[in-house]
Amino acid sequence: MNFNLKIETKNQQIFLPILEEKKVSLFLKREDIIHPFVSGNKFRKLKYNLQKALRLQKTTLLTFGGAFSNHILATAVAGKLAGFQTIGIIRGQELGDNIEKTIQGNATLREAHNNGMKFQFVSREQYRQKDTPEFIENIHKKWGDFYLIPEGGTNSLAVKGCEEILIKEDQQFHYICV
């Protein structure tokens, strides 16, 4: 997957009798077809972050999330596709007590693991400290150098990527719902 591409997704018209009756046109922006695991806003949020990590010559991406986080999975898959190692700091220290059982019982973490992501499970109290300099310093001590992607992938580079969702053709619409 090339994260340097500007991907424009198509709008698919939905035909329903009630829409015809009310003379309403309804279209869906098909962001889901970008990739099975890195689609929609996940692709958009990661795109410029991955480009920056490559420019900085980072080899590892590190991010945060819960056990069922789509962002964790998208980062694992995108990282693998772009040649990065990935680390997920996962909320819920108890999940790390039996990692094999956790991965067997959790499709999200299993797929992230299958795509090469390593995990560090932390307590909910520790997780609340994830944005503090002390927490980040301790993470660096454990994992070494990495490019940090915030929880959910949201930062200014993510916003820049999401700005690409709407294209010139979308200006024809009166309402856009997210």
Backbone as a printed PyTorch tensor [residue, N CA C, xyz], in Angstrom:
tensor([[[  0.8600,  -1.1760,   0.0000],
         [  0.0000,   0.0000,   0.0000],
         [  0.8960,   1.2250,   0.0000]],

        [[  0.6670,   2.1110,  -0.9230],
         [  1.4770,   3.3150,  -1.0400],
         [  0.8210,   4.4500,  -0.2580]],

        [[  1.4850,   4.8930,   0.7910],
         [  0.9330,   5.9610,   1.6190],
         [  1.2870,   7.3440,   1.0830]],

        [[  1.8860,   7.3960,  -0.1080],
         [  2.1450,   8.6750,  -0.7540],
         [  1.0490,   9.0370,  -1.7480]],

        [[  0.1790,   8.0980,  -2.0370],
         [ -0.8840,   8.3310,  -3.0100],
         [ -1.9650,   9.2470,  -2.4610]],

        [[ -2.5570,  10.0130,  -3.3600],
         [ -3.7810,  10.7250,  -3.0100],
         [ -4.9190,   9.8480,  -3.5150]],

        [[ -5.6030,   9.2240,  -2.5950],
         [ -6.6770,   8.2950,  -2.9480],
         [ -8.0060,   9.0290,  -2.9040]],

        [[ -8.7180,   8.9720,  -4.0230],
         [-10.0620,   9.5430,  -4.0750],
         [-11.0480,   8.3870,  -4.1550]],

        [[-11.9720,   8.3650,  -3.2250],
         [-12.9620,   7.2910,  -3.2140],
         [-14.2340,   7.7560,  -3.9060]],

        [[-14.9210,   6.8080,  -4.4560],
         [-16.1380,   7.1020,  -5.2160],
         [-17.3480,   7.2430,  -4.3020]],

        [[-18.3320,   7.9440,  -4.8210],
         [-19.6270,   8.0530,  -4.1540],
         [-20.5700,   7.0560,  -4.8160]],

        [[-21.2290,   6.2640,  -4.0160],
         [-22.1540,   5.2510,  -4.5310],
         [-23.5810,   5.6780,  -4.2080]],

        [[-24.4040,   5.7770,  -5.2410],
         [-25.7910,   6.1690,  -5.0210],
         [-26.5870,   5.0030,  -4.4490]],

        [[-27.4370,   5.3250,  -3.4900],
         [-28.3150,   4.3470,  -2.8570],
         [-29.7220,   4.5630,  -3.4140]],

        [[-30.3060,   3.4970,  -3.9160],
         [-31.6530,   3.5740,  -4.4770],
         [-32.6230,   2.8530,  -3.5460]],

        [[-33.5950,   3.5880,  -3.0460],
         [-34.6590,   3.0320,  -2.2110],
         [-35.9790,   3.6700,  -2.6320]],

        [[-37.0640,   2.9330,  -2.5730],
         [-38.3610,   3.4940,  -2.9670],
         [-38.7030,   4.7770,  -2.2080]],

        [[-38.4340,   4.8170,  -0.9270],
         [-38.7740,   6.0080,  -0.1390],
         [-37.9820,   7.2270,  -0.6060]],

        [[-36.7460,   7.0120,  -1.0360],
         [-35.9320,   8.1200,  -1.5360],
         [-36.4920,   8.6370,  -2.8560]],

        [[-36.8770,   7.7130,  -3.7310],
         [-37.4790,   8.1170,  -5.0060],
         [-38.7750,   8.8790,  -4.7720]],

        [[-39.5810,   8.3490,  -3.8750],
         [-40.8690,   8.9700,  -3.5560],
         [-40.6810,  10.4040,  -3.0520]],

        [[-39.6590,  10.6190,  -2.2480],
         [-39.4000,  11.9500,  -1.6650],
         [-38.4850,  12.7980,  -2.5460]],

        [[-38.0800,  12.2450,  -3.6940],
         [-37.1800,  12.9230,  -4.6270],
         [-35.8690,  13.3360,  -3.9400]],

        [[-35.3390,  12.3780,  -3.2090],
         [-34.0840,  12.5850,  -2.4850],
         [-33.0160,  11.6800,  -3.0950]],

        [[-31.8520,  12.2490,  -3.3340],
         [-30.7060,  11.4610,  -3.7870],
         [-29.7870,  11.2440,  -2.5920]],

        [[-29.3840,  10.0040,  -2.4010],
         [-28.5100,   9.6530,  -1.2850],
         [-27.2870,   8.9310,  -1.8280]],

        [[-26.1250,   9.4160,  -1.4350],
         [-24.8640,   8.8170,  -1.8590],
         [-24.0350,   8.4680,  -0.6340]],

        [[-23.2910,   7.3760,  -0.7360],
         [-22.3450,   6.9830,   0.3070],
         [-20.9350,   7.1510,  -0.2230]],

        [[-20.0850,   7.8020,   0.5520],
         [-18.6690,   7.9120,   0.2240],
         [-18.0320,   6.5860,   0.6220]],

        [[-17.4660,   5.8690,  -0.3210],
         [-16.9800,   4.5050,  -0.0900],
         [-15.5250,   4.4830,   0.3960]],

        [[-15.3010,   5.0670,   1.5450],
         [-13.9810,   5.0440,   2.1730],
         [-13.6100,   3.6410,   2.6510]],

        [[-14.6030,   2.7840,   2.7900],
         [-14.3550,   1.4290,   3.2890],
         [-13.6180,   0.5510,   2.2900]],

        [[-13.5570,   0.9640,   1.0310],
         [-12.9260,   0.1100,   0.0210],
         [-11.4430,   0.4130,  -0.1820]],

        [[-10.8920,   1.3370,   0.5920],
         [ -9.4640,   1.6330,   0.4680],
         [ -8.6380,   0.3880,   0.7870]],

        [[ -8.9630,  -0.2620,   1.8830],
         [ -8.2360,  -1.4570,   2.3350],
         [ -9.0990,  -2.1570,   3.3810]],

        [[ -9.0110,  -3.4810,   3.4910],
         [ -9.8570,  -4.1830,   4.4730],
         [ -9.6410,  -3.7540,   5.9280]],

        [[ -8.4010,  -3.3920,   6.3080],
         [ -8.1220,  -3.0240,   7.6960],
         [ -7.7030,  -1.5690,   7.8670]],

        [[ -7.1940,  -0.9590,   6.8030],
         [ -6.7200,   0.4240,   6.8820],
         [ -7.5700,   1.2450,   5.9180]],

        [[ -8.8010,   1.4840,   6.3050],
         [ -9.7200,   2.1730,   5.4000],
         [-10.2750,   3.4170,   6.0640]],

        [[-10.9380,   4.2130,   5.2540],
         [-11.6260,   5.3900,   5.7750],
         [-10.7200,   6.3150,   6.5420]],

        [[-11.2490,   6.7950,   7.6740],
         [-10.4680,   7.7680,   8.4260],
         [ -9.1960,   7.1510,   9.0020]],

        [[ -9.1360,   5.8410,   9.1660],
         [ -7.9100,   5.2020,   9.6760],
         [ -6.7720,   5.3870,   8.6710]],

        [[ -7.0470,   5.1410,   7.4010],
         [ -6.0330,   5.3900,   6.3710],
         [ -5.6560,   6.8640,   6.3600]],

        [[ -6.6680,   7.7180,   6.3660],
         [ -6.4250,   9.1640,   6.2840],
         [ -5.6010,   9.6650,   7.4690]],

        [[ -5.9090,   9.1740,   8.6740],
         [ -5.1790,   9.6060,   9.8710],
         [ -3.7350,   9.1140,   9.8690]],

        [[ -3.5020,   7.9490,   9.3300],
         [ -2.1550,   7.3800,   9.3590],
         [ -1.2670,   7.8560,   8.2120]],

        [[ -1.8530,   8.2310,   7.1040],
         [ -1.1030,   8.5340,   5.8840],
         [  0.0730,   9.4800,   6.1220]],

        [[ -0.1870,  10.6780,   6.6060],
         [  0.8890,  11.6610,   6.7640],
         [  1.7710,  11.3590,   7.9680]],

        [[  1.2470,  10.6440,   8.9540],
         [  2.0900,  10.2080,  10.0620],
         [  3.1340,   9.2040,   9.5740]],

        [[  2.7300,   8.2740,   8.7280],
         [  3.6820,   7.3030,   8.1840],
         [  4.7120,   7.9860,   7.2920]],

        [[  4.2620,   8.9500,   6.5000],
         [  5.1990,   9.6900,   5.6560],
         [  6.2440,  10.4120,   6.5080]],

        [[  5.7920,  11.0300,   7.6020],
         [  6.7290,  11.7380,   8.4830],
         [  7.6870,  10.7580,   9.1490]],

        [[  7.1750,   9.6260,   9.6090],
         [  8.0420,   8.6180,  10.2320],
         [  9.1210,   8.1520,   9.2480]],

        [[  8.7490,   7.9740,   7.9960],
         [  9.7260,   7.5870,   6.9750],
         [ 10.7590,   8.6870,   6.7640]],

        [[ 10.3050,   9.9460,   6.6780],
         [ 11.2310,  11.0710,   6.5140],
         [ 12.2180,  11.1530,   7.6770]],

        [[ 11.7320,  10.8630,   8.8820],
         [ 12.5810,  10.8970,  10.0760],
         [ 13.4250,   9.6330,  10.2190]],

        [[ 13.2800,   8.7180,   9.2700],
         [ 14.0070,   7.4460,   9.2400],
         [ 13.7530,   6.6020,  10.4880]],

        [[ 12.5230,   6.6610,  10.9650],
         [ 12.1180,   5.8110,  12.0860],
         [ 11.8380,   4.4180,  11.5390]],

        [[ 12.0610,   3.4220,  12.3620],
         [ 11.7950,   2.0480,  11.9440],
         [ 10.6370,   1.4310,  12.7210]],

        [[ 10.1940,   2.1350,  13.7690],
         [  9.1540,   1.6080,  14.6440],
         [  8.0770,   2.6520,  14.8810]],

        [[  6.8270,   2.2100,  14.8470],
         [  5.6840,   3.0450,  15.2120],
         [  5.1670,   2.5610,  16.5590]],

        [[  4.7980,   3.4950,  17.4310],
         [  4.2020,   3.1380,  18.7170],
         [  2.9300,   3.9390,  18.8920]],

        [[  1.8800,   3.2630,  19.3390],
         [  0.6110,   3.9370,  19.5620],
         [ -0.1150,   3.3080,  20.7430]],

        [[ -1.2710,   3.8630,  21.0580],
         [ -2.0330,   3.4800,  22.2410],
         [ -3.4580,   3.1020,  21.8560]],

        [[ -4.0650,   2.2280,  22.6620],
         [ -5.4680,   1.9180,  22.4460],
         [ -5.9710,   0.8460,  23.3910]],

        [[ -7.2510,   0.6120,  23.3080],
         [ -7.8770,  -0.4500,  24.0830],
         [ -7.7790,  -1.7700,  23.3410]],

        [[ -8.2560,  -2.8090,  23.9760],
         [ -8.1380,  -4.1630,  23.4280],
         [ -8.9370,  -4.3610,  22.1400]],

        [[ -9.9290,  -3.5320,  21.8990],
         [-10.7600,  -3.6790,  20.6990],
         [-10.6100,  -2.4780,  19.7640]],

        [[ -9.4750,  -1.8020,  19.8490],
         [ -9.2360,  -0.5740,  19.0960],
         [ -8.9800,  -0.8530,  17.6170]],

        [[ -9.8210,  -0.2930,  16.7710],
         [ -9.5800,  -0.3810,  15.3290],
         [ -8.3040,   0.3540,  14.9500]],

        [[ -7.9700,   1.3980,  15.7090],
         [ -6.7310,   2.1440,  15.4470],
         [ -5.5020,   1.2550,  15.6720]],

        [[ -5.5250,   0.4540,  16.7270],
         [ -4.4080,  -0.4640,  16.9930],
         [ -4.2250,  -1.3990,  15.8000]],

        [[ -5.3060,  -1.9820,  15.3400],
         [ -5.2380,  -2.9090,  14.2080],
         [ -4.7850,  -2.1970,  12.9370]],

        [[ -5.3440,  -1.0430,  12.6470],
         [ -4.9670,  -0.3000,  11.4410],
         [ -3.4880,   0.0750,  11.4730]],

        [[ -2.9860,   0.4730,  12.6380],
         [ -1.5700,   0.8290,  12.7560],
         [ -0.6850,  -0.3870,  12.5170]],

        [[ -1.0780,  -1.5390,  13.0560],
         [ -0.2990,  -2.7650,  12.8440],
         [ -0.2240,  -3.1110,  11.3590]],

        [[ -1.3600,  -3.0800,  10.6900],
         [ -1.4050,  -3.4540,   9.2710],
         [ -0.6840,  -2.4160,   8.4170]],

        [[ -0.9710,  -1.1400,   8.6430],
         [ -0.3210,  -0.0800,   7.8640],
         [  1.1840,  -0.0990,   8.0950]],

        [[  1.5730,  -0.2880,   9.3480],
         [  2.9990,  -0.3540,   9.6540],
         [  3.6840,  -1.4860,   8.9120]],

        [[  3.0680,  -2.6440,   8.9160],
         [  3.6420,  -3.7890,   8.1960],
         [  3.7460,  -3.4880,   6.7050]],

        [[  2.6920,  -2.9320,   6.1380],
         [  2.6860,  -2.6210,   4.7060],
         [  3.7620,  -1.6060,   4.3350]],

        [[  4.0610,  -0.6890,   5.2590],
         [  5.0480,   0.3600,   4.9900],
         [  6.4450,  -0.0160,   5.4860]],

        [[  6.5950,  -1.2090,   6.0690],
         [  7.9110,  -1.6710,   6.4860],
         [  8.3340,  -1.2870,   7.8940]],

        [[  7.3900,  -0.9130,   8.7390],
         [  7.6970,  -0.5490,  10.1220],
         [  7.4600,  -1.7190,  11.0630]],

        [[  8.1740,  -1.7100,  12.1770],
         [  7.7950,  -2.5230,  13.3210],
         [  6.7360,  -1.7190,  14.0600]],

        [[  5.8450,  -2.3820,  14.7730],
         [  4.7960,  -1.6570,  15.4910],
         [  4.6710,  -2.1600,  16.9240]],

        [[  4.3400,  -1.2090,  17.7920],
         [  4.1370,  -1.4970,  19.2090],
         [  2.8210,  -0.8630,  19.6200]],

        [[  2.0090,  -1.6220,  20.3190],
         [  0.7540,  -1.1060,  20.8540],
         [  0.7940,  -1.1140,  22.3710]],

        [[  0.5720,   0.0480,  22.9690],
         [  0.4250,   0.1400,  24.4200],
         [ -1.0640,  -0.0440,  24.6820]],

        [[ -1.4160,  -1.1510,  25.3130],
         [ -2.8120,  -1.5550,  25.4410],
         [ -3.3110,  -1.3410,  26.8650]],

        [[ -4.4460,  -0.6690,  26.9650],
         [ -5.1000,  -0.4200,  28.2610],
         [ -5.6620,  -1.7320,  28.8060]],

        [[ -5.2620,  -2.0820,  30.0300],
         [ -5.7600,  -3.3020,  30.6600],
         [ -4.6290,  -4.2660,  30.9690]],

        [[ -3.9410,  -4.0230,  32.0690],
         [ -2.7900,  -4.8410,  32.4430],
         [ -3.1510,  -6.3190,  32.5760]],

        [[ -4.3680,  -6.5990,  33.0320],
         [ -4.7850,  -7.9880,  33.2300],
         [ -4.7790,  -8.7850,  31.9250]],

        [[ -4.8910,  -8.0930,  30.7940],
         [ -4.8720,  -8.7760,  29.5000],
         [ -3.5010,  -9.3720,  29.2000]],

        [[ -2.4680,  -8.8170,  29.8270],
         [ -1.1170,  -9.3150,  29.6190],
         [ -0.7550, -10.4980,  30.4890]],

        [[ -1.6430, -10.8690,  31.4250],
         [ -1.3620, -11.9950,  32.3200],
         [ -1.2560, -13.3110,  31.5570]],

        [[ -2.0710, -13.4650,  30.5360],
         [ -2.0300, -14.6600,  29.6930],
         [ -2.2100, -14.1920,  28.2480]],

        [[ -1.1060, -13.7690,  27.6640],
         [ -1.1550, -13.1410,  26.3380],
         [ -1.7320, -14.0910,  25.2900]],

        [[ -1.3520, -15.3510,  25.3430],
         [ -1.8760, -16.3060,  24.3550],
         [ -3.3930, -16.3980,  24.4330]],

        [[ -3.9250, -16.4710,  25.6410],
         [ -5.3780, -16.5380,  25.8210],
         [ -6.0310, -15.2390,  25.3440]],

        [[ -5.4050, -14.1070,  25.6700],
         [ -5.9390, -12.8110,  25.2420],
         [ -6.0050, -12.7380,  23.7250]],

        [[ -4.9310, -13.1210,  23.0660],
         [ -4.8780, -13.0480,  21.6020],
         [ -5.8590, -14.0340,  20.9690]],

        [[ -5.9910, -15.2200,  21.5560],
         [ -6.9600, -16.2010,  21.0380],
         [ -8.3850, -15.6720,  21.1290]],

        [[ -8.6920, -14.9760,  22.2070],
         [-10.0600, -14.5400,  22.4500],
         [-10.4030, -13.1610,  21.9410]],

        [[ -9.4540, -12.4910,  21.3040],
         [ -9.6800, -11.1190,  20.8630],
         [ -9.2290, -10.9900,  19.4120]],

        [[-10.1910, -10.9140,  18.5020],
         [ -9.8750, -10.8730,  17.0650],
         [ -9.0470,  -9.6530,  16.6870]],

        [[ -9.2910,  -8.5190,  17.3360],
         [ -8.5540,  -7.2960,  17.0070],
         [ -7.0810,  -7.4530,  17.3530]],

        [[ -6.8020,  -7.8510,  18.5850],
         [ -5.4080,  -8.0260,  19.0000],
         [ -4.7500,  -9.1880,  18.2540]],

        [[ -5.5000, -10.2240,  17.9610],
         [ -4.9550, -11.3620,  17.2080],
         [ -4.4890, -10.9080,  15.8270]],

        [[ -5.3240, -10.1440,  15.1400],
         [ -4.9550,  -9.6820,  13.7960],
         [ -3.7820,  -8.7000,  13.8600]],

        [[ -3.7790,  -7.8220,  14.8620],
         [ -2.6460,  -6.9010,  15.0390],
         [ -1.3670,  -7.7000,  15.2900]],

        [[ -1.4500,  -8.6910,  16.1570],
         [ -0.3040,  -9.5690,  16.4560],
         [  0.1480, -10.3060,  15.1910]],

        [[ -0.7950, -10.8220,  14.4220],
         [ -0.4670, -11.5280,  13.1790],
         [  0.2100, -10.6160,  12.1660]],

        [[  0.0110,  -9.3080,  12.3190],
         [  0.6640,  -8.3350,  11.4450],
         [  1.9220,  -7.7580,  12.0850]],

        [[  2.4080,  -8.4230,  13.1220],
         [  3.7120,  -8.0870,  13.6810],
         [  3.7260,  -7.1550,  14.8730]],

        [[  2.5780,  -6.7010,  15.3340],
         [  2.5730,  -5.7580,  16.4510],
         [  2.9610,  -6.4540,  17.7510]],

        [[  3.8330,  -5.7670,  18.4930],
         [  4.1830,  -6.1940,  19.8480],
         [  3.3280,  -5.3780,  20.8060]],

        [[  3.0370,  -5.9510,  21.9590],
         [  2.1470,  -5.2950,  22.9180],
         [  2.8340,  -5.0620,  24.2540]],

        [[  2.4220,  -3.9700,  24.8730],
         [  2.7120,  -3.7340,  26.2830],
         [  1.3740,  -3.4180,  26.9320]],

        [[  0.9630,  -4.2560,  27.8510],
         [ -0.3030,  -4.0620,  28.5530],
         [ -0.0290,  -3.2680,  29.8260]],

        [[ -0.7970,  -2.2000,  30.0170],
         [ -0.6000,  -1.3410,  31.1900],
         [ -1.9190,  -1.2020,  31.9450]],

        [[ -1.8090,  -0.8880,  33.2220],
         [ -3.0120,  -0.6960,  34.0360],
         [ -3.7670,   0.5340,  33.5370]],

        [[ -5.0060,   0.6160,  33.9030],
         [ -5.8050,   1.7750,  33.5150],
         [ -5.2370,   3.0490,  34.1330]],

        [[ -4.7070,   2.9500,  35.3360],
         [ -4.0780,   4.1070,  35.9880],
         [ -2.8430,   4.5500,  35.2030]],

        [[ -2.0080,   3.6070,  34.8180],
         [ -0.8340,   3.9400,  34.0060],
         [ -1.2630,   4.5380,  32.6680]],

        [[ -2.3040,   3.9660,  32.0910],
         [ -2.7730,   4.4270,  30.7800],
         [ -3.2000,   5.8910,  30.8370]],

        [[ -3.7910,   6.2930,  31.9480],
         [ -4.2020,   7.6970,  32.0940],
         [ -3.0000,   8.6390,  32.0870]],

        [[ -1.8310,   8.1020,  32.3470],
         [ -0.6020,   8.9020,  32.3800],
         [  0.1400,   8.9000,  31.0350]],

        [[ -0.4560,   8.3030,  30.0140],
         [  0.2500,   8.0510,  28.7580],
         [  0.7970,   9.2900,  28.0610]],

        [[  0.2310,  10.4480,  28.3430],
         [  0.6860,  11.6640,  27.6720],
         [  1.7190,  12.4360,  28.4860]],

        [[  2.1030,  11.9250,  29.6350],
         [  3.0670,  12.6390,  30.4770],
         [  4.4930,  12.3480,  30.0080]],

        [[  5.3840,  13.3220,  30.1850],
         [  6.7870,  13.1000,  29.7890],
         [  7.4150,  11.8870,  30.4820]],

        [[  7.0550,  11.6530,  31.7360],
         [  7.6260,  10.5190,  32.4710],
         [  7.2070,   9.1850,  31.8430]],

        [[  5.9390,   9.0810,  31.4770],
         [  5.4450,   7.8450,  30.8680],
         [  6.1580,   7.6000,  29.5420]],

        [[  6.2400,   8.6340,  28.7190],
         [  6.8830,   8.5050,  27.4040],
         [  8.3610,   8.1430,  27.5740]],

        [[  9.0190,   8.7470,  28.5520],
         [ 10.4270,   8.4310,  28.8150],
         [ 10.5930,   6.9490,  29.1760]],

        [[  9.7010,   6.4430,  30.0210],
         [  9.7630,   5.0240,  30.3940],
         [  9.5010,   4.1060,  29.2040]],

        [[  8.6040,   4.5310,  28.3310],
         [  8.3280,   3.7430,  27.1230],
         [  9.5780,   3.7080,  26.2310]],

        [[ 10.2570,   4.8640,  26.1070],
         [ 11.5000,   4.9000,  25.3210],
         [ 12.5600,   3.9870,  25.9350]],

        [[ 12.6500,   3.9740,  27.2580],
         [ 13.6350,   3.1050,  27.9190],
         [ 13.3720,   1.6400,  27.5890]],

        [[ 12.1080,   1.2760,  27.5480],
         [ 11.7580,  -0.1260,  27.2720],
         [ 11.8850,  -0.4790,  25.7920]],

        [[ 11.4020,   0.3980,  24.9070],
         [ 11.2690,   0.0490,  23.4960],
         [ 12.2860,   0.7210,  22.5770]],

        [[ 13.0570,   1.6840,  23.0730],
         [ 14.0190,   2.3750,  22.2180],
         [ 13.3630,   3.4860,  21.4170]],

        [[ 13.9330,   3.7590,  20.2610],
         [ 13.4620,   4.8590,  19.4200],
         [ 12.2010,   4.4410,  18.6630]],

        [[ 11.2570,   5.3730,  18.5450],
         [ 10.0300,   5.0920,  17.8040],
         [  9.3900,   6.4020,  17.3710]],

        [[  8.4730,   6.2800,  16.4360],
         [  7.6260,   7.4070,  16.0440],
         [  6.3110,   7.2330,  16.7840]],

        [[  5.9280,   8.2370,  17.5360],
         [  4.7340,   8.1650,  18.3800],
         [  3.4960,   8.6400,  17.6250]],

        [[  2.5050,   7.7860,  17.5580],
         [  1.1980,   8.1410,  17.0030],
         [  0.2280,   8.1510,  18.1770]],

        [[ -0.4670,   9.2650,  18.4180],
         [ -1.3450,   9.3310,  19.5930],
         [ -2.5200,   8.3520,  19.5180]],

        [[ -3.1370,   8.1310,  20.6550],
         [ -4.3110,   7.2630,  20.7370],
         [ -5.3420,   7.6970,  19.6980]],

        [[ -5.8560,   6.7480,  18.9540],
         [ -6.8410,   7.0660,  17.9230],
         [ -6.2330,   7.6530,  16.6660]],

        [[ -4.9360,   7.9610,  16.7110],
         [ -4.2450,   8.5010,  15.5440],
         [ -4.4740,   9.9710,  15.2860]],

        [[ -5.1200,  10.6680,  16.2120],
         [ -5.5110,  12.0490,  15.9430],
         [ -4.4260,  13.0430,  16.3430]],

        [[ -3.9590,  13.7810,  15.3420],
         [ -3.0460,  14.9070,  15.5170],
         [ -3.1780,  15.7850,  14.2720]],

        [[ -2.3340,  16.7940,  14.1440],
         [ -2.4780,  17.7140,  13.0080],
         [ -2.2520,  17.0040,  11.6720]],

        [[ -1.3810,  16.0130,  11.6390],
         [ -1.1700,  15.2630,  10.3950],
         [ -2.3860,  14.4130,  10.0470]],

        [[ -3.0610,  13.9100,  11.0600],
         [ -4.2950,  13.1430,  10.8360],
         [ -5.3790,  14.0370,  10.2490]],

        [[ -5.4810,  15.2440,  10.7770],
         [ -6.4700,  16.2010,  10.2580],
         [ -6.1710,  16.5050,   8.7950]],

        [[ -4.8980,  16.7110,   8.4800],
         [ -4.5010,  16.9670,   7.0910],
         [ -4.9480,  15.8150,   6.1830]],

        [[ -4.7650,  14.5880,   6.6480],
         [ -5.1910,  13.4320,   5.8580],
         [ -6.6940,  13.3720,   5.6840]],

        [[ -7.4250,  13.6590,   6.7540],
         [ -8.8930,  13.6040,   6.6910],
         [ -9.4720,  14.6990,   5.8020]],

        [[ -8.7220,  15.7740,   5.6190],
         [ -9.1810,  16.8290,   4.7080],
         [ -9.2890,  16.3230,   3.2760]],

        [[ -8.6360,  15.2260,   2.9700],
         [ -8.6660,  14.6630,   1.6170],
         [ -9.8790,  13.7780,   1.3630]],

        [[-10.6920,  13.5600,   2.3720],
         [-11.8730,  12.7080,   2.1790],
         [-12.8200,  13.3350,   1.1630]],

        [[-13.1050,  14.6090,   1.3300],
         [-14.0020,  15.2880,   0.3930],
         [-13.1960,  15.8250,  -0.7810]],

        [[-13.7130,  15.6000,  -1.9740],
         [-13.0420,  16.0470,  -3.1900],
         [-13.9440,  17.0380,  -3.9260]],

        [[-13.4310,  17.5950,  -5.0020],
         [-14.1610,  18.6210,  -5.7460],
         [-15.5720,  18.1630,  -6.1290]],

        [[-15.6990,  16.9240,  -6.5550],
         [-16.9990,  16.3840,  -6.9710],
         [-18.0200,  16.4260,  -5.8210]],

        [[-17.5510,  16.4070,  -4.5880],
         [-18.4520,  16.4090,  -3.4290],
         [-19.0800,  17.7790,  -3.1600]],

        [[-18.6220,  18.8060,  -3.8450],
         [-19.1900,  20.1420,  -3.6480],
         [-20.6270,  20.2380,  -4.1480]],

        [[-21.0690,  19.2790,  -4.9300],
         [-22.4350,  19.2860,  -5.4580],
         [-23.4820,  18.9850,  -4.3880]],

        [[-23.0600,  18.3990,  -3.2690],
         [-24.0120,  17.9550,  -2.2610],
         [-24.4570,  19.0980,  -1.3590]],

        [[-25.7360,  19.0510,  -0.9700],
         [-26.2880,  20.0590,  -0.0680],
         [-25.9770,  19.7360,   1.3840]],

        [[-25.9330,  18.4580,   1.7120],
         [-25.6640,  18.0080,   3.0840],
         [-24.6390,  16.8870,   3.0550]],

        [[-23.7540,  16.9290,   4.0230],
         [-22.7810,  15.8500,   4.1970],
         [-22.8740,  15.4050,   5.6450]],

        [[-23.1200,  14.1200,   5.8480],
         [-23.2320,  13.5550,   7.2030],
         [-22.0630,  12.6200,   7.4390]],

        [[-21.5620,  12.6540,   8.6340],
         [-20.4290,  11.7940,   8.9890],
         [-20.8710,  10.7980,  10.0310]]])
